[in-house]
Amino acid sequence: MTVLTFELPDGSTRDVDVVQLLNAGYAGRQQADVAAHVAELALLGVPAPSVTPALYPVSPYLAQQTDRVAAPHARTSGEAEWALVVADDGELLLTAACDHTDRDLEVHGVAWSKNAAPDVLARQAWLLTDVEGRVDELTLRAWVTYDDGRETEIQHGTLAELLTPGYWTDVLRERGGLTPGTVLISGTIPMADGVDQFADGWRVELGDPATGNTIRLAYEVVPLPQPIG
C-alpha cells in the first residue's frame, strides 16, 4: 500500500496508509461549470457522463506525493483539485491535489483513464474542522510550465465552485466508505480558454485568504522511453 505523510500547520504529522482512492468527476456546484467542463473534455473526444456528479474508484497506489510523473505520450495533463483524507484515527484532513489524466485513454473510458496516471497530493494539510466554516473562500489555482520555461496560469477559482467536503463526507458515510485510509479527490474547476494543458509541468495551490496560508504541490511530466517491440 501507499503511505502518505502530511504536515499540519502546528508542525505535527499524520501518516495515512491509503486503502481507498476515489476521484469525483463533474462535481461543480453550478450546472454551468459542469457543462463547461463537459465541453472542455468534448474537445478532446471524451463523451459526456451519464450522471453527474460521478465517482470513480482508483487503485490506491496511484495516490502519490511526488515531484515527477512519468507519461507514456504527450497527451496527458493535470487538474487542480482539493483532496479529503481520512487519517488513521478518523480525523479529516484537507489538502491540494492534481489529478493527472491520460487524455487519449479518457476518450475510451473515464474510469480507465483515472487508473492510468497518479493523483499527486501535497505534503501539507489542514484539519478540515479548522477551515470548514470558510471552505467556500479557499482558493484553488494551477499553473502549467513548458519546455522553454514559460509558466501560465491555467486554473483559478474558489472551492465555492465545487461540491463541498461536507457533501462528499455524507456520500462516503452513506456508502460505508468514510474509513481510515480513504482519499477522495474533488473534481476540478474550469480551465482558462486558449491555454495548452499538455505541458511539461504542473503547479497547484490551495490557499486560505483568512490566514494567508497556502498548500502547494508541483511536479514535472517526464516522457517514458519509447517501447521496444
CSV table of N, CA and C in Angstrom, one decimal, residues 42-185:
chain,number,residue,atom,x,y,z
A,42,ALA,N,-15.1,17.4,-24.2
A,42,ALA,CA,-15.7,17.0,-25.5
A,42,ALA,C,-14.7,17.4,-26.6
A,43,LEU,N,-14.0,18.5,-26.4
A,43,LEU,CA,-13.0,18.9,-27.4
A,43,LEU,C,-11.9,17.9,-27.6
A,44,LEU,N,-11.7,17.1,-26.5
A,44,LEU,CA,-10.7,16.1,-26.5
A,44,LEU,C,-11.2,14.7,-27.0
A,45,GLY,N,-12.6,14.7,-27.2
A,45,GLY,CA,-13.2,13.5,-27.7
A,45,GLY,C,-13.8,12.6,-26.6
A,46,VAL,N,-13.9,13.2,-25.4
A,46,VAL,CA,-14.4,12.5,-24.2
A,46,VAL,C,-15.9,12.6,-24.2
A,47,PRO,N,-16.6,11.4,-24.2
A,47,PRO,CA,-18.1,11.5,-24.2
A,47,PRO,C,-18.6,12.1,-22.9
A,48,ALA,N,-19.8,12.7,-22.9
A,48,ALA,CA,-20.5,13.2,-21.7
A,48,ALA,C,-20.9,12.1,-20.8
A,49,PRO,N,-20.8,12.4,-19.5
A,49,PRO,CA,-21.2,11.3,-18.5
A,49,PRO,C,-22.7,11.1,-18.5
A,50,SER,N,-23.1,9.9,-18.0
A,50,SER,CA,-24.5,9.5,-18.0
A,50,SER,C,-25.2,10.1,-16.7
A,51,VAL,N,-24.4,10.5,-15.7
A,51,VAL,CA,-24.9,11.1,-14.5
A,51,VAL,C,-23.8,12.0,-13.9
A,52,THR,N,-24.3,13.1,-13.2
A,52,THR,CA,-23.3,13.9,-12.5
A,52,THR,C,-23.9,14.2,-11.1
A,53,PRO,N,-23.0,14.3,-10.1
A,53,PRO,CA,-21.6,14.1,-10.2
A,53,PRO,C,-21.3,12.6,-10.3
A,54,ALA,N,-20.1,12.3,-10.7
A,54,ALA,CA,-19.6,10.9,-10.8
A,54,ALA,C,-18.6,10.6,-9.8
A,55,LEU,N,-18.4,9.3,-9.5
A,55,LEU,CA,-17.4,9.0,-8.5
A,55,LEU,C,-16.7,7.7,-9.0
A,56,TYR,N,-15.4,7.8,-9.2
A,56,TYR,CA,-14.6,6.7,-9.9
A,56,TYR,C,-13.6,6.1,-8.9
A,57,PRO,N,-13.7,4.8,-8.6
A,57,PRO,CA,-12.7,4.1,-7.8
A,57,PRO,C,-11.4,4.1,-8.5
A,58,VAL,N,-10.3,4.3,-7.8
A,58,VAL,CA,-9.0,4.3,-8.4
A,58,VAL,C,-8.0,3.4,-7.6
A,59,SER,N,-7.1,2.8,-8.2
A,59,SER,CA,-6.1,1.9,-7.5
A,59,SER,C,-5.4,2.8,-6.4
A,60,PRO,N,-5.4,2.3,-5.2
A,60,PRO,CA,-4.9,3.1,-4.1
A,60,PRO,C,-3.4,3.5,-4.3
A,61,TYR,N,-2.6,2.7,-4.9
A,61,TYR,CA,-1.2,3.0,-5.1
A,61,TYR,C,-1.0,4.3,-6.0
A,62,LEU,N,-2.0,4.7,-6.7
A,62,LEU,CA,-1.9,5.9,-7.5
A,62,LEU,C,-2.0,7.2,-6.7
A,63,ALA,N,-2.3,7.2,-5.4
A,63,ALA,CA,-2.2,8.3,-4.6
A,63,ALA,C,-0.7,8.5,-4.3
A,64,GLN,N,-0.1,9.6,-4.8
A,64,GLN,CA,1.3,9.8,-4.6
A,64,GLN,C,1.7,11.2,-4.2
A,65,GLN,N,2.8,11.3,-3.5
A,65,GLN,CA,3.4,12.6,-3.2
A,65,GLN,C,4.7,12.6,-3.9
A,66,THR,N,4.8,13.2,-5.1
A,66,THR,CA,5.9,13.1,-5.9
A,66,THR,C,6.1,14.4,-6.7
A,67,ASP,N,7.4,14.6,-7.2
A,67,ASP,CA,7.6,15.7,-8.0
A,67,ASP,C,7.9,15.4,-9.4
A,68,ARG,N,7.6,14.1,-9.8
A,68,ARG,CA,7.8,13.6,-11.2
A,68,ARG,C,6.7,12.6,-11.5
A,69,VAL,N,6.1,12.9,-12.7
A,69,VAL,CA,5.1,12.0,-13.2
A,69,VAL,C,5.5,11.5,-14.6
A,70,ALA,N,5.7,10.2,-14.7
A,70,ALA,CA,6.1,9.6,-16.0
A,70,ALA,C,4.9,9.5,-16.9
A,71,ALA,N,5.0,9.9,-18.2
A,71,ALA,CA,3.9,9.9,-19.1
A,71,ALA,C,4.3,9.1,-20.4
A,72,PRO,N,3.4,8.2,-20.8
A,72,PRO,CA,3.7,7.4,-22.0
A,72,PRO,C,3.6,8.1,-23.3
A,73,HIS,N,3.0,9.3,-23.3
A,73,HIS,CA,2.9,10.1,-24.6
A,73,HIS,C,2.6,11.5,-24.2
A,74,ALA,N,2.4,12.4,-25.2
A,74,ALA,CA,2.3,13.8,-24.9
A,74,ALA,C,1.0,14.3,-24.6
A,75,ARG,N,-0.1,13.5,-24.6
A,75,ARG,CA,-1.4,13.9,-24.3
A,75,ARG,C,-1.9,13.5,-22.9
A,76,THR,N,-1.2,13.9,-21.9
A,76,THR,CA,-1.6,13.7,-20.5
A,76,THR,C,-1.6,15.1,-19.9
A,77,SER,N,-2.4,15.3,-18.9
A,77,SER,CA,-2.5,16.6,-18.2
A,77,SER,C,-3.1,16.5,-16.9
A,78,GLY,N,-2.9,17.5,-16.1
A,78,GLY,CA,-3.4,17.5,-14.7
A,78,GLY,C,-4.7,18.3,-14.6
A,79,GLU,N,-5.2,18.3,-13.3
A,79,GLU,CA,-6.4,19.1,-13.0
A,79,GLU,C,-6.3,19.5,-11.5
A,80,ALA,N,-6.4,20.8,-11.2
A,80,ALA,CA,-6.3,21.3,-9.9
A,80,ALA,C,-7.5,20.9,-9.1
A,81,GLU,N,-7.3,20.3,-7.9
A,81,GLU,CA,-8.4,19.8,-7.1
A,81,GLU,C,-8.0,19.9,-5.6
A,82,TRP,N,-9.0,19.7,-4.7
A,82,TRP,CA,-8.7,19.5,-3.3
A,82,TRP,C,-8.9,18.0,-3.0
A,83,ALA,N,-8.3,17.6,-1.9
A,83,ALA,CA,-8.4,16.2,-1.5
A,83,ALA,C,-8.8,16.1,-0.1
A,84,LEU,N,-9.8,15.2,0.2
A,84,LEU,CA,-10.2,14.9,1.5
A,84,LEU,C,-9.5,13.6,1.9
A,85,VAL,N,-8.9,13.6,3.1
A,85,VAL,CA,-8.1,12.4,3.5
A,85,VAL,C,-8.6,12.0,4.9
A,86,VAL,N,-8.9,10.7,5.1
A,86,VAL,CA,-9.3,10.2,6.4
A,86,VAL,C,-8.1,9.6,7.0
A,87,ALA,N,-7.6,10.2,8.1
A,87,ALA,CA,-6.5,9.7,8.8
A,87,ALA,C,-6.8,8.5,9.6
A,88,ASP,N,-5.8,7.9,10.2
A,88,ASP,CA,-6.0,6.6,10.9
A,88,ASP,C,-7.0,6.7,12.1
A,89,ASP,N,-7.1,7.8,12.7
A,89,ASP,CA,-8.0,7.9,13.8
A,89,ASP,C,-9.3,8.5,13.4
A,90,GLY,N,-9.6,8.6,12.1
A,90,GLY,CA,-10.8,9.1,11.6
A,90,GLY,C,-10.8,10.6,11.4
A,91,GLU,N,-9.7,11.3,11.8
A,91,GLU,CA,-9.5,12.7,11.6
A,91,GLU,C,-9.6,13.0,10.1
A,92,LEU,N,-10.3,14.1,9.7
A,92,LEU,CA,-10.4,14.5,8.3
A,92,LEU,C,-9.4,15.6,8.0
A,93,LEU,N,-8.7,15.4,7.0
A,93,LEU,CA,-7.7,16.4,6.5
A,93,LEU,C,-8.1,16.9,5.1
A,94,LEU,N,-7.7,18.2,4.9
A,94,LEU,CA,-7.9,18.8,3.6
A,94,LEU,C,-6.6,19.2,3.0
A,95,THR,N,-6.3,18.9,1.7
A,95,THR,CA,-5.1,19.2,1.1
A,95,THR,C,-5.3,19.5,-0.4
A,96,ALA,N,-4.2,19.9,-1.1
A,96,ALA,CA,-4.2,20.1,-2.5
A,96,ALA,C,-3.9,18.9,-3.3
A,97,ALA,N,-4.4,18.8,-4.5
A,97,ALA,CA,-4.2,17.6,-5.3
A,97,ALA,C,-4.2,18.0,-6.8
A,98,CYS,N,-3.6,17.2,-7.6
A,98,CYS,CA,-3.6,17.3,-9.0
A,98,CYS,C,-3.9,15.9,-9.6
A,99,ASP,N,-5.0,15.8,-10.3
A,99,ASP,CA,-5.4,14.5,-10.9
A,99,ASP,C,-4.8,14.5,-12.3
A,100,HIS,N,-3.7,13.8,-12.4
A,100,HIS,CA,-3.1,13.7,-13.8
A,100,HIS,C,-3.8,12.6,-14.5
A,101,THR,N,-4.1,12.9,-15.8
A,101,THR,CA,-5.0,12.0,-16.6
A,101,THR,C,-4.5,11.8,-18.0
A,102,ASP,N,-4.6,10.6,-18.4
A,102,ASP,CA,-4.3,10.2,-19.8
A,102,ASP,C,-5.5,10.6,-20.7
A,103,ARG,N,-5.3,11.7,-21.4
A,103,ARG,CA,-6.5,12.2,-22.2
A,103,ARG,C,-6.8,11.3,-23.4
A,104,ASP,N,-5.8,10.6,-24.0
A,104,ASP,CA,-6.1,9.7,-25.1
A,104,ASP,C,-6.9,8.5,-24.6
A,105,LEU,N,-6.6,8.0,-23.5
A,105,LEU,CA,-7.3,6.9,-22.9
A,105,LEU,C,-8.7,7.3,-22.4
A,106,GLU,N,-8.8,8.6,-22.0
A,106,GLU,CA,-10.1,9.1,-21.5
A,106,GLU,C,-11.2,9.0,-22.5
A,107,VAL,N,-10.8,9.1,-23.8
A,107,VAL,CA,-11.8,9.1,-24.9
A,107,VAL,C,-12.5,7.7,-24.9
A,108,HIS,N,-11.8,6.7,-24.4
A,108,HIS,CA,-12.4,5.3,-24.4
A,108,HIS,C,-13.1,5.0,-23.1
A,109,GLY,N,-12.7,5.7,-22.0
A,109,GLY,CA,-13.4,5.4,-20.8
A,109,GLY,C,-12.8,6.3,-19.7
A,110,VAL,N,-13.6,7.1,-19.0
A,110,VAL,CA,-13.1,8.0,-18.0
A,110,VAL,C,-12.5,7.2,-16.8
A,111,ALA,N,-13.2,6.1,-16.4
A,111,ALA,CA,-12.8,5.3,-15.3
A,111,ALA,C,-11.4,4.7,-15.6
A,112,TRP,N,-11.2,4.2,-16.8
A,112,TRP,CA,-9.9,3.7,-17.2
A,112,TRP,C,-8.8,4.7,-17.1
A,113,SER,N,-9.1,5.9,-17.6
A,113,SER,CA,-8.1,6.9,-17.6
A,113,SER,C,-7.6,7.3,-16.2
A,114,LYS,N,-8.6,7.3,-15.3
A,114,LYS,CA,-8.2,7.7,-13.9
A,114,LYS,C,-7.3,6.7,-13.3
A,115,ASN,N,-7.2,5.5,-13.9
A,115,ASN,CA,-6.3,4.5,-13.3
A,115,ASN,C,-5.0,4.4,-14.1
A,116,ALA,N,-4.8,5.3,-15.0
A,116,ALA,CA,-3.6,5.3,-15.9
A,116,ALA,C,-2.5,6.3,-15.5
A,117,ALA,N,-2.8,7.1,-14.5
A,117,ALA,CA,-1.8,8.1,-14.1
A,117,ALA,C,-2.1,8.5,-12.6
A,118,PRO,N,-1.1,9.0,-11.9
A,118,PRO,CA,-1.3,9.2,-10.5
A,118,PRO,C,-2.1,10.4,-10.1
A,119,ASP,N,-2.7,10.4,-8.9
A,119,ASP,CA,-3.2,11.6,-8.2
A,119,ASP,C,-2.1,12.1,-7.3
A,120,VAL,N,-1.6,13.3,-7.7
A,120,VAL,CA,-0.5,13.8,-6.9
A,120,VAL,C,-1.0,14.7,-5.8
A,121,LEU,N,-0.6,14.4,-4.6
A,121,LEU,CA,-1.1,15.2,-3.4
A,121,LEU,C,0.0,16.0,-2.8
A,122,ALA,N,-0.3,17.1,-2.2
A,122,ALA,CA,0.7,17.9,-1.5
A,122,ALA,C,1.1,17.2,-0.2
A,123,ARG,N,2.2,17.7,0.4
A,123,ARG,CA,2.8,17.2,1.6
A,123,ARG,C,2.3,17.9,2.8
A,124,GLN,N,1.5,18.9,2.7
A,124,GLN,CA,1.0,19.6,3.8
A,124,GLN,C,-0.6,19.4,3.8
A,125,ALA,N,-1.2,19.6,4.9
A,125,ALA,CA,-2.6,19.5,5.0
A,125,ALA,C,-3.2,20.4,6.2
A,126,TRP,N,-4.4,20.6,6.1
A,126,TRP,CA,-5.1,21.3,7.2
A,126,TRP,C,-6.2,20.4,7.8
A,127,LEU,N,-6.4,20.5,9.1
A,127,LEU,CA,-7.6,19.8,9.6
A,127,LEU,C,-8.9,20.4,9.0
A,128,LEU,N,-9.7,19.6,8.5
A,128,LEU,CA,-11.0,20.1,7.9
A,128,LEU,C,-11.8,20.9,8.9
A,129,THR,N,-11.8,20.6,10.2
A,129,THR,CA,-12.5,21.3,11.2
A,129,THR,C,-12.0,22.8,11.3
A,130,ASP,N,-10.7,23.0,11.0
A,130,ASP,CA,-10.2,24.3,11.1
A,130,ASP,C,-10.6,25.3,10.0
A,131,VAL,N,-11.0,24.7,8.8
A,131,VAL,CA,-11.3,25.6,7.7
A,131,VAL,C,-12.7,25.4,7.2
A,132,GLU,N,-13.4,24.4,7.8
A,132,GLU,CA,-14.8,24.1,7.2
A,132,GLU,C,-15.7,25.3,7.2
A,133,GLY,N,-15.6,26.1,8.2
A,133,GLY,CA,-16.6,27.3,8.3
A,133,GLY,C,-16.3,28.3,7.2
A,134,ARG,N,-15.2,28.3,6.5
A,134,ARG,CA,-14.9,29.2,5.4
A,134,ARG,C,-14.4,28.5,4.2
A,135,VAL,N,-14.9,27.3,4.0
A,135,VAL,CA,-14.3,26.5,2.9
A,135,VAL,C,-14.6,27.1,1.5
A,136,ASP,N,-15.7,27.8,1.4
A,136,ASP,CA,-16.0,28.4,0.1
A,136,ASP,C,-15.1,29.6,-0.3
A,137,GLU,N,-14.4,30.1,0.7
A,137,GLU,CA,-13.4,31.2,0.5
A,137,GLU,C,-12.1,30.7,0.1
A,138,LEU,N,-11.8,29.4,0.3
A,138,LEU,CA,-10.5,28.8,-0.1
A,138,LEU,C,-10.3,28.9,-1.6
A,139,THR,N,-9.1,29.2,-2.0
A,139,THR,CA,-8.8,29.4,-3.4
A,139,THR,C,-8.1,28.2,-4.0
A,140,LEU,N,-8.3,27.9,-5.3
A,140,LEU,CA,-7.6,26.8,-6.0
A,140,LEU,C,-7.1,27.4,-7.3
A,141,ARG,N,-5.8,27.2,-7.5
A,141,ARG,CA,-5.1,27.8,-8.6
A,141,ARG,C,-4.1,26.7,-9.2
A,142,ALA,N,-3.9,26.8,-10.5
A,142,ALA,CA,-2.9,25.9,-11.2
A,142,ALA,C,-2.2,26.6,-12.3
A,143,TRP,N,-0.9,26.3,-12.4
A,143,TRP,CA,-0.1,26.8,-13.5
A,143,TRP,C,0.5,25.6,-14.3
A,144,VAL,N,0.7,25.8,-15.5
A,144,VAL,CA,1.5,24.9,-16.3
A,144,VAL,C,2.8,25.5,-16.8
A,145,THR,N,3.8,24.7,-16.9
A,145,THR,CA,5.1,25.1,-17.5
A,145,THR,C,5.4,24.4,-18.7
A,146,TYR,N,6.2,25.0,-19.6
A,146,TYR,CA,6.6,24.4,-20.9
A,146,TYR,C,8.1,24.3,-21.0
A,147,ASP,N,8.5,23.6,-22.0
A,147,ASP,CA,10.0,23.2,-22.1
A,147,ASP,C,10.8,24.5,-22.3
A,148,ASP,N,10.2,25.6,-22.7
A,148,ASP,CA,11.0,26.8,-22.8
A,148,ASP,C,11.1,27.7,-21.5
A,149,GLY,N,10.5,27.1,-20.4
A,149,GLY,CA,10.5,27.8,-19.2
A,149,GLY,C,9.3,28.7,-18.9
A,150,ARG,N,8.4,28.9,-19.9
A,150,ARG,CA,7.3,29.7,-19.7
A,150,ARG,C,6.3,29.1,-18.7
A,151,GLU,N,5.7,29.9,-17.8
A,151,GLU,CA,4.7,29.4,-16.9
A,151,GLU,C,3.4,30.2,-17.1
A,152,THR,N,2.3,29.5,-17.2
A,152,THR,CA,1.0,30.2,-17.5
A,152,THR,C,-0.1,29.7,-16.5
A,153,GLU,N,-0.8,30.6,-15.9
A,153,GLU,CA,-1.9,30.1,-15.1
A,153,GLU,C,-3.0,29.5,-16.0
A,154,ILE,N,-3.5,28.3,-15.6
A,154,ILE,CA,-4.5,27.6,-16.3
A,154,ILE,C,-5.8,27.5,-15.6
A,155,GLN,N,-5.8,27.5,-14.3
A,155,GLN,CA,-7.0,27.4,-13.5
A,155,GLN,C,-6.9,28.4,-12.3
A,156,HIS,N,-8.1,29.0,-12.0
A,156,HIS,CA,-8.1,30.0,-10.9
A,156,HIS,C,-9.6,30.1,-10.4
A,157,GLY,N,-9.9,29.7,-9.2
A,157,GLY,CA,-11.2,29.8,-8.7
A,157,GLY,C,-11.2,29.6,-7.2
A,158,THR,N,-12.4,29.3,-6.7
A,158,THR,CA,-12.6,29.0,-5.2
A,158,THR,C,-13.3,27.7,-5.1
A,159,LEU,N,-13.3,27.2,-3.9
A,159,LEU,CA,-14.0,25.9,-3.6
A,159,LEU,C,-15.5,26.1,-3.6
A,160,ALA,N,-15.9,27.4,-3.7
A,160,ALA,CA,-17.4,27.6,-3.8
A,160,ALA,C,-17.9,27.1,-5.1
A,161,GLU,N,-17.0,26.8,-6.1
A,161,GLU,CA,-17.4,26.3,-7.4
A,161,GLU,C,-17.6,24.8,-7.4
A,162,LEU,N,-17.2,24.1,-6.3
A,162,LEU,CA,-17.2,22.7,-6.3
A,162,LEU,C,-18.1,22.2,-5.2
A,163,LEU,N,-18.6,21.0,-5.3
A,163,LEU,CA,-19.3,20.4,-4.2
A,163,LEU,C,-18.4,20.3,-3.0
A,164,THR,N,-19.0,20.5,-1.8
A,164,THR,CA,-18.2,20.7,-0.6
A,164,THR,C,-17.6,19.4,0.0
A,165,PRO,N,-16.6,19.5,0.8
A,165,PRO,CA,-16.1,18.3,1.5
A,165,PRO,C,-17.2,17.7,2.3
A,166,GLY,N,-18.1,18.5,2.9
A,166,GLY,CA,-19.2,18.0,3.7
A,166,GLY,C,-20.2,17.2,2.8
A,167,TYR,N,-20.4,17.6,1.6
A,167,TYR,CA,-21.2,16.8,0.7
A,167,TYR,C,-20.6,15.4,0.5
A,168,TRP,N,-19.3,15.4,0.3
A,168,TRP,CA,-18.7,14.1,0.0
A,168,TRP,C,-18.5,13.2,1.2
A,169,THR,N,-18.4,13.8,2.4
A,169,THR,CA,-18.3,13.0,3.6
A,169,THR,C,-19.7,12.3,3.8
A,170,ASP,N,-20.8,13.0,3.5
A,170,ASP,CA,-22.1,12.4,3.6
A,170,ASP,C,-22.2,11.3,2.7
A,171,VAL,N,-21.7,11.5,1.4
A,171,VAL,CA,-21.8,10.4,0.4
A,171,VAL,C,-21.0,9.2,0.9
A,172,LEU,N,-19.8,9.4,1.4
A,172,LEU,CA,-19.0,8.3,1.9
A,172,LEU,C,-19.6,7.6,3.1
A,173,ARG,N,-20.2,8.4,4.0
A,173,ARG,CA,-20.8,7.8,5.2
A,173,ARG,C,-22.0,6.9,4.8
A,174,GLU,N,-22.8,7.4,3.8
A,174,GLU,CA,-23.9,6.5,3.3
A,174,GLU,C,-23.4,5.3,2.7
A,175,ARG,N,-22.3,5.3,2.0
A,175,ARG,CA,-21.7,4.1,1.4
A,175,ARG,C,-20.9,3.2,2.3
A,176,GLY,N,-20.7,3.7,3.5
A,176,GLY,CA,-19.9,2.9,4.5
A,176,GLY,C,-18.4,3.1,4.1
A,177,GLY,N,-18.1,4.2,3.4
A,177,GLY,CA,-16.7,4.4,3.0
A,177,GLY,C,-15.9,5.5,3.6
A,178,LEU,N,-16.5,6.1,4.7
A,178,LEU,CA,-15.7,7.1,5.4
A,178,LEU,C,-14.8,6.5,6.5
A,179,THR,N,-13.8,5.8,6.0
A,179,THR,CA,-13.0,4.9,6.8
A,179,THR,C,-11.5,5.4,6.7
A,180,PRO,N,-10.8,5.1,7.8
A,180,PRO,CA,-9.3,5.5,7.7
A,180,PRO,C,-8.6,4.9,6.5
A,181,GLY,N,-7.8,5.8,5.9
A,181,GLY,CA,-7.1,5.4,4.6
A,181,GLY,C,-7.8,5.7,3.4
A,182,THR,N,-9.0,6.4,3.5
A,182,THR,CA,-9.7,6.9,2.3
A,182,THR,C,-9.2,8.2,1.9
A,183,VAL,N,-9.0,8.4,0.6
A,183,VAL,CA,-8.6,9.6,-0.1
A,183,VAL,C,-9.7,9.9,-1.2
A,184,LEU,N,-10.3,11.1,-1.1
A,184,LEU,CA,-11.3,11.5,-2.2
A,184,LEU,C,-10.8,12.7,-2.8
A,185,ILE,N,-10.6,12.7,-4.1
A,185,ILE,CA,-10.2,13.8,-4.9
A,185,ILE,C,-11.5,14.5,-5.5
